[in-house]
């Protein structure tokens, strides 16, 4: 069993993704992945929730990112997000004390339009 765990493979457990750094392509740290949102029917990862800002959990913002917007960089062991500061400030986000309304498909559609990424459920 140890052999299976030590050999490289393309899959990763969700608890190993949570907490992983998110950086810009130049290496600047933006935050970390707080959690993943997985489509119940297909089993595919739909979003990564980026935690950024704040101090000791106070004032933290959460940015729901379409999973397709992130790129994994094996050299840095981090996910990369090519995003300018002004785009980051304008991006749909929510505070730690108020969750995103995942039951509102129009909010999700707005999120995908903002990033120019087709929705995981099709459309656009």
Short mmCIF file of C-alpha atoms in Angstrom, two decimals, residues 20-108:
data_model
loop_
_atom_site.label_atom_id
_atom_site.label_comp_id
_atom_site.label_asym_id
_atom_site.label_seq_id
_atom_site.Cartn_x
_atom_site.Cartn_y
_atom_site.Cartn_z
CA UNK A 20 -2.47 25.30 -0.44
CA UNK A 21 -1.01 28.67 -1.37
CA UNK A 22 -2.38 30.66 -4.29
CA UNK A 23 0.23 32.82 -5.99
CA UNK A 24 0.53 35.10 -8.95
CA UNK A 25 2.75 33.85 -11.79
CA UNK A 26 5.55 36.08 -10.42
CA UNK A 27 5.43 34.14 -7.11
CA UNK A 28 3.63 36.79 -5.05
CA UNK A 29 1.33 35.11 -2.54
CA UNK A 30 -2.35 36.07 -2.80
CA UNK A 31 -3.78 33.77 -0.15
CA UNK A 32 -4.70 30.12 0.20
CA UNK A 33 -7.45 27.75 -0.79
CA UNK A 34 -9.97 27.67 2.02
CA UNK A 35 -12.20 24.98 0.55
CA UNK A 36 -13.41 23.38 -2.65
CA UNK A 37 -16.95 23.32 -4.00
CA UNK A 38 -17.75 20.03 -5.74
CA UNK A 39 -20.71 19.37 -8.03
CA UNK A 40 -22.76 16.66 -6.28
CA UNK A 41 -23.90 15.01 -9.50
CA UNK A 42 -20.73 14.98 -11.62
CA UNK A 43 -18.22 14.87 -8.77
CA UNK A 44 -16.10 17.52 -10.49
CA UNK A 45 -14.54 20.43 -8.63
CA UNK A 46 -16.47 23.56 -9.62
CA UNK A 47 -14.86 26.26 -7.46
CA UNK A 48 -11.94 26.94 -5.19
CA UNK A 49 -12.60 29.44 -2.41
CA UNK A 50 -9.58 31.73 -2.08
CA UNK A 51 -9.03 33.14 1.41
CA UNK A 52 -7.17 36.44 1.40
CA UNK A 53 -6.64 39.57 3.46
CA UNK A 54 -7.39 39.92 7.12
CA UNK A 55 -5.33 39.09 10.15
CA UNK A 56 -5.87 36.06 12.39
CA UNK A 57 -9.17 35.39 10.66
CA UNK A 58 -10.51 38.93 11.18
CA UNK A 59 -11.44 40.86 8.03
CA UNK A 60 -10.81 37.86 5.80
CA UNK A 61 -12.41 37.89 2.36
CA UNK A 62 -13.34 34.81 0.39
CA UNK A 63 -13.19 34.81 -3.37
CA UNK A 64 -15.08 32.04 -5.20
CA UNK A 65 -12.98 31.15 -8.23
CA UNK A 66 -14.06 28.91 -11.08
CA UNK A 67 -11.70 25.95 -10.79
CA UNK A 68 -10.68 26.40 -14.44
CA UNK A 69 -9.20 29.82 -13.56
CA UNK A 70 -6.44 28.24 -11.45
CA UNK A 71 -3.31 26.52 -12.72
CA UNK A 72 -1.20 24.22 -10.56
CA UNK A 73 2.53 24.91 -10.58
CA UNK A 74 4.40 21.78 -9.45
CA UNK A 75 7.67 23.72 -9.03
CA UNK A 76 6.22 26.03 -6.38
CA UNK A 77 3.67 23.55 -5.04
CA UNK A 78 1.05 26.29 -5.34
CA UNK A 79 -1.92 27.16 -7.51
CA UNK A 80 -1.45 30.19 -9.73
CA UNK A 81 -3.97 32.89 -10.44
CA UNK A 82 -3.10 35.51 -13.02
CA UNK A 83 -5.09 38.45 -11.67
CA UNK A 84 -4.37 42.18 -11.43
CA UNK A 85 -4.95 44.05 -8.18
CA UNK A 86 -7.91 46.01 -9.56
CA UNK A 87 -9.52 42.81 -10.91
CA UNK A 88 -9.04 41.19 -7.50
CA UNK A 89 -10.65 44.15 -5.71
CA UNK A 90 -13.69 44.13 -8.05
CA UNK A 91 -14.13 40.35 -8.03
CA UNK A 92 -17.27 38.89 -6.48
CA UNK A 93 -16.40 37.95 -2.91
CA UNK A 94 -17.93 37.43 0.48
CA UNK A 95 -16.88 37.94 4.09
CA UNK A 96 -16.25 35.13 6.55
CA UNK A 97 -19.50 35.89 8.38
CA UNK A 98 -21.69 35.75 5.23
CA UNK A 99 -21.44 32.81 2.82
CA UNK A 100 -21.98 33.01 -0.95
CA UNK A 101 -25.50 31.97 -1.97
CA UNK A 102 -24.73 28.72 -3.81
CA UNK A 103 -28.44 28.17 -4.43
CA UNK A 104 -28.66 31.26 -6.65
CA UNK A 105 -27.61 30.17 -10.16
CA UNK A 106 -27.72 33.83 -11.35
CA UNK A 107 -24.93 34.70 -8.86
CA UNK A 108 -22.87 31.80 -10.16
#
